[in-house]
Amino acid sequence: MLKRWPAAQVFHDPQSTAHTAGRLFSPRNGTQDGHESGFHLFVKGTNFQVNVWRALLRVREGSLISYKQLARLTGNPTAVRATASAVGANPVSYLIPCHRILRSSGALGGYHWGIDRKRAMIAWDSAHVECI
């Protein structure tokens, strides 16, 4: 976060953030089934990027799709590379779930915060879907 907002002041205050963290990591955080989470996001990007990020919000918790399938969801089926680029530019990767996107081969592909974290997030999603 400090790379994106170098003048920001970061405070460690678990007591103040516990409620929000609880909502964020609850089994039903609202990014599935088209329901809203109650989190309001303000993200800046090109029209194309924002369109891709909106499509990411439609990928249900526990589901995995390819970049090609995501490009189709945006209405731009031939823009697979541009779609992948927009996924990589996602500024809030947990709330806009880019970890649910795979390569066409089924491989996990890259992830800005590392493949182990992507694998863990996919497992988290799957575990919560199984519990519900």
JSON list of C-alpha atoms in Angstrom, two decimals, residues 18-90:
[
{"chain": "A", "resi": 18, "resn": "ALA", "atom": "CA", "xyz": [-11.74, -6.03, 13.90]},
{"chain": "A", "resi": 19, "resn": "HIS", "atom": "CA", "xyz": [-15.35, -5.44, 12.84]},
{"chain": "A", "resi": 20, "resn": "THR", "atom": "CA", "xyz": [-14.43, -4.64, 9.23]},
{"chain": "A", "resi": 21, "resn": "ALA", "atom": "CA", "xyz": [-11.98, -7.55, 9.07]},
{"chain": "A", "resi": 22, "resn": "GLY", "atom": "CA", "xyz": [-14.69, -9.85, 10.39]},
{"chain": "A", "resi": 23, "resn": "ARG", "atom": "CA", "xyz": [-17.08, -8.74, 7.66]},
{"chain": "A", "resi": 24, "resn": "LEU", "atom": "CA", "xyz": [-14.39, -8.99, 5.02]},
{"chain": "A", "resi": 25, "resn": "PHE", "atom": "CA", "xyz": [-13.38, -12.54, 5.90]},
{"chain": "A", "resi": 26, "resn": "SER", "atom": "CA", "xyz": [-16.82, -13.92, 6.75]},
{"chain": "A", "resi": 27, "resn": "PRO", "atom": "CA", "xyz": [-17.96, -16.95, 4.75]},
{"chain": "A", "resi": 28, "resn": "ARG", "atom": "CA", "xyz": [-20.51, -14.80, 2.95]},
{"chain": "A", "resi": 29, "resn": "ASN", "atom": "CA", "xyz": [-18.54, -11.67, 2.10]},
{"chain": "A", "resi": 30, "resn": "GLY", "atom": "CA", "xyz": [-20.96, -10.81, -0.69]},
{"chain": "A", "resi": 31, "resn": "THR", "atom": "CA", "xyz": [-18.81, -11.41, -3.75]},
{"chain": "A", "resi": 32, "resn": "GLN", "atom": "CA", "xyz": [-20.83, -14.49, -4.65]},
{"chain": "A", "resi": 33, "resn": "ASP", "atom": "CA", "xyz": [-24.25, -14.91, -6.21]},
{"chain": "A", "resi": 34, "resn": "GLY", "atom": "CA", "xyz": [-24.35, -11.28, -7.32]},
{"chain": "A", "resi": 35, "resn": "HIS", "atom": "CA", "xyz": [-25.10, -9.92, -3.84]},
{"chain": "A", "resi": 36, "resn": "GLU", "atom": "CA", "xyz": [-23.37, -6.82, -2.63]},
{"chain": "A", "resi": 37, "resn": "SER", "atom": "CA", "xyz": [-20.95, -7.05, 0.27]},
{"chain": "A", "resi": 38, "resn": "GLY", "atom": "CA", "xyz": [-21.78, -3.72, 1.81]},
{"chain": "A", "resi": 39, "resn": "PHE", "atom": "CA", "xyz": [-18.27, -2.55, 0.97]},
{"chain": "A", "resi": 40, "resn": "HIS", "atom": "CA", "xyz": [-18.18, 0.44, -1.32]},
{"chain": "A", "resi": 41, "resn": "LEU", "atom": "CA", "xyz": [-15.11, 0.60, -3.49]},
{"chain": "A", "resi": 42, "resn": "PHE", "atom": "CA", "xyz": [-13.71, 3.55, -5.37]},
{"chain": "A", "resi": 43, "resn": "VAL", "atom": "CA", "xyz": [-11.19, 2.33, -7.89]},
{"chain": "A", "resi": 44, "resn": "LYS", "atom": "CA", "xyz": [-9.52, 4.26, -10.66]},
{"chain": "A", "resi": 45, "resn": "GLY", "atom": "CA", "xyz": [-8.72, 2.72, -13.99]},
{"chain": "A", "resi": 46, "resn": "THR", "atom": "CA", "xyz": [-9.48, 2.91, -17.67]},
{"chain": "A", "resi": 47, "resn": "ASN", "atom": "CA", "xyz": [-13.01, 2.11, -18.81]},
{"chain": "A", "resi": 48, "resn": "PHE", "atom": "CA", "xyz": [-11.71, -1.25, -20.03]},
{"chain": "A", "resi": 49, "resn": "GLN", "atom": "CA", "xyz": [-10.07, -2.04, -16.67]},
{"chain": "A", "resi": 50, "resn": "VAL", "atom": "CA", "xyz": [-13.18, -1.11, -14.71]},
{"chain": "A", "resi": 51, "resn": "ASN", "atom": "CA", "xyz": [-15.26, -3.29, -17.03]},
{"chain": "A", "resi": 52, "resn": "VAL", "atom": "CA", "xyz": [-12.92, -6.24, -16.36]},
{"chain": "A", "resi": 53, "resn": "TRP", "atom": "CA", "xyz": [-13.02, -5.60, -12.60]},
{"chain": "A", "resi": 54, "resn": "ARG", "atom": "CA", "xyz": [-16.83, -5.57, -12.70]},
{"chain": "A", "resi": 55, "resn": "ALA", "atom": "CA", "xyz": [-16.75, -8.91, -14.51]},
{"chain": "A", "resi": 56, "resn": "LEU", "atom": "CA", "xyz": [-14.44, -10.28, -11.80]},
{"chain": "A", "resi": 57, "resn": "LEU", "atom": "CA", "xyz": [-17.10, -9.43, -9.23]},
{"chain": "A", "resi": 58, "resn": "ARG", "atom": "CA", "xyz": [-19.48, -11.76, -11.08]},
{"chain": "A", "resi": 59, "resn": "VAL", "atom": "CA", "xyz": [-17.20, -14.79, -10.63]},
{"chain": "A", "resi": 60, "resn": "ARG", "atom": "CA", "xyz": [-18.79, -16.69, -7.76]},
{"chain": "A", "resi": 61, "resn": "GLU", "atom": "CA", "xyz": [-16.92, -17.69, -4.65]},
{"chain": "A", "resi": 62, "resn": "GLY", "atom": "CA", "xyz": [-15.49, -21.19, -5.18]},
{"chain": "A", "resi": 63, "resn": "SER", "atom": "CA", "xyz": [-15.56, -20.83, -8.97]},
{"chain": "A", "resi": 64, "resn": "LEU", "atom": "CA", "xyz": [-12.54, -20.60, -11.24]},
{"chain": "A", "resi": 65, "resn": "ILE", "atom": "CA", "xyz": [-12.57, -19.35, -14.83]},
{"chain": "A", "resi": 66, "resn": "SER", "atom": "CA", "xyz": [-9.95, -18.69, -17.48]},
{"chain": "A", "resi": 67, "resn": "TYR", "atom": "CA", "xyz": [-8.79, -15.33, -18.79]},
{"chain": "A", "resi": 68, "resn": "LYS", "atom": "CA", "xyz": [-10.53, -16.24, -22.05]},
{"chain": "A", "resi": 69, "resn": "GLN", "atom": "CA", "xyz": [-13.83, -16.84, -20.23]},
{"chain": "A", "resi": 70, "resn": "LEU", "atom": "CA", "xyz": [-13.38, -13.56, -18.37]},
{"chain": "A", "resi": 71, "resn": "ALA", "atom": "CA", "xyz": [-12.77, -11.73, -21.66]},
{"chain": "A", "resi": 72, "resn": "ARG", "atom": "CA", "xyz": [-16.09, -13.15, -22.90]},
{"chain": "A", "resi": 73, "resn": "LEU", "atom": "CA", "xyz": [-17.82, -11.92, -19.72]},
{"chain": "A", "resi": 74, "resn": "THR", "atom": "CA", "xyz": [-16.63, -8.40, -20.50]},
{"chain": "A", "resi": 75, "resn": "GLY", "atom": "CA", "xyz": [-18.08, -8.55, -24.00]},
{"chain": "A", "resi": 76, "resn": "ASN", "atom": "CA", "xyz": [-14.58, -8.50, -25.53]},
{"chain": "A", "resi": 77, "resn": "PRO", "atom": "CA", "xyz": [-13.91, -12.17, -26.37]},
{"chain": "A", "resi": 78, "resn": "THR", "atom": "CA", "xyz": [-10.80, -11.46, -28.45]},
{"chain": "A", "resi": 79, "resn": "ALA", "atom": "CA", "xyz": [-9.16, -9.17, -25.88]},
{"chain": "A", "resi": 80, "resn": "VAL", "atom": "CA", "xyz": [-7.69, -11.95, -23.73]},
{"chain": "A", "resi": 81, "resn": "ARG", "atom": "CA", "xyz": [-4.26, -10.37, -23.24]},
{"chain": "A", "resi": 82, "resn": "ALA", "atom": "CA", "xyz": [-5.73, -6.96, -22.46]},
{"chain": "A", "resi": 83, "resn": "THR", "atom": "CA", "xyz": [-8.11, -8.65, -20.01]},
{"chain": "A", "resi": 84, "resn": "ALA", "atom": "CA", "xyz": [-5.19, -10.39, -18.30]},
{"chain": "A", "resi": 85, "resn": "SER", "atom": "CA", "xyz": [-3.40, -7.05, -18.08]},
{"chain": "A", "resi": 86, "resn": "ALA", "atom": "CA", "xyz": [-6.44, -5.43, -16.47]},
{"chain": "A", "resi": 87, "resn": "VAL", "atom": "CA", "xyz": [-6.65, -8.31, -13.98]},
{"chain": "A", "resi": 88, "resn": "GLY", "atom": "CA", "xyz": [-3.01, -7.65, -13.07]},
{"chain": "A", "resi": 89, "resn": "ALA", "atom": "CA", "xyz": [-3.80, -3.96, -12.49]},
{"chain": "A", "resi": 90, "resn": "ASN", "atom": "CA", "xyz": [-6.57, -4.77, -9.98]}
]
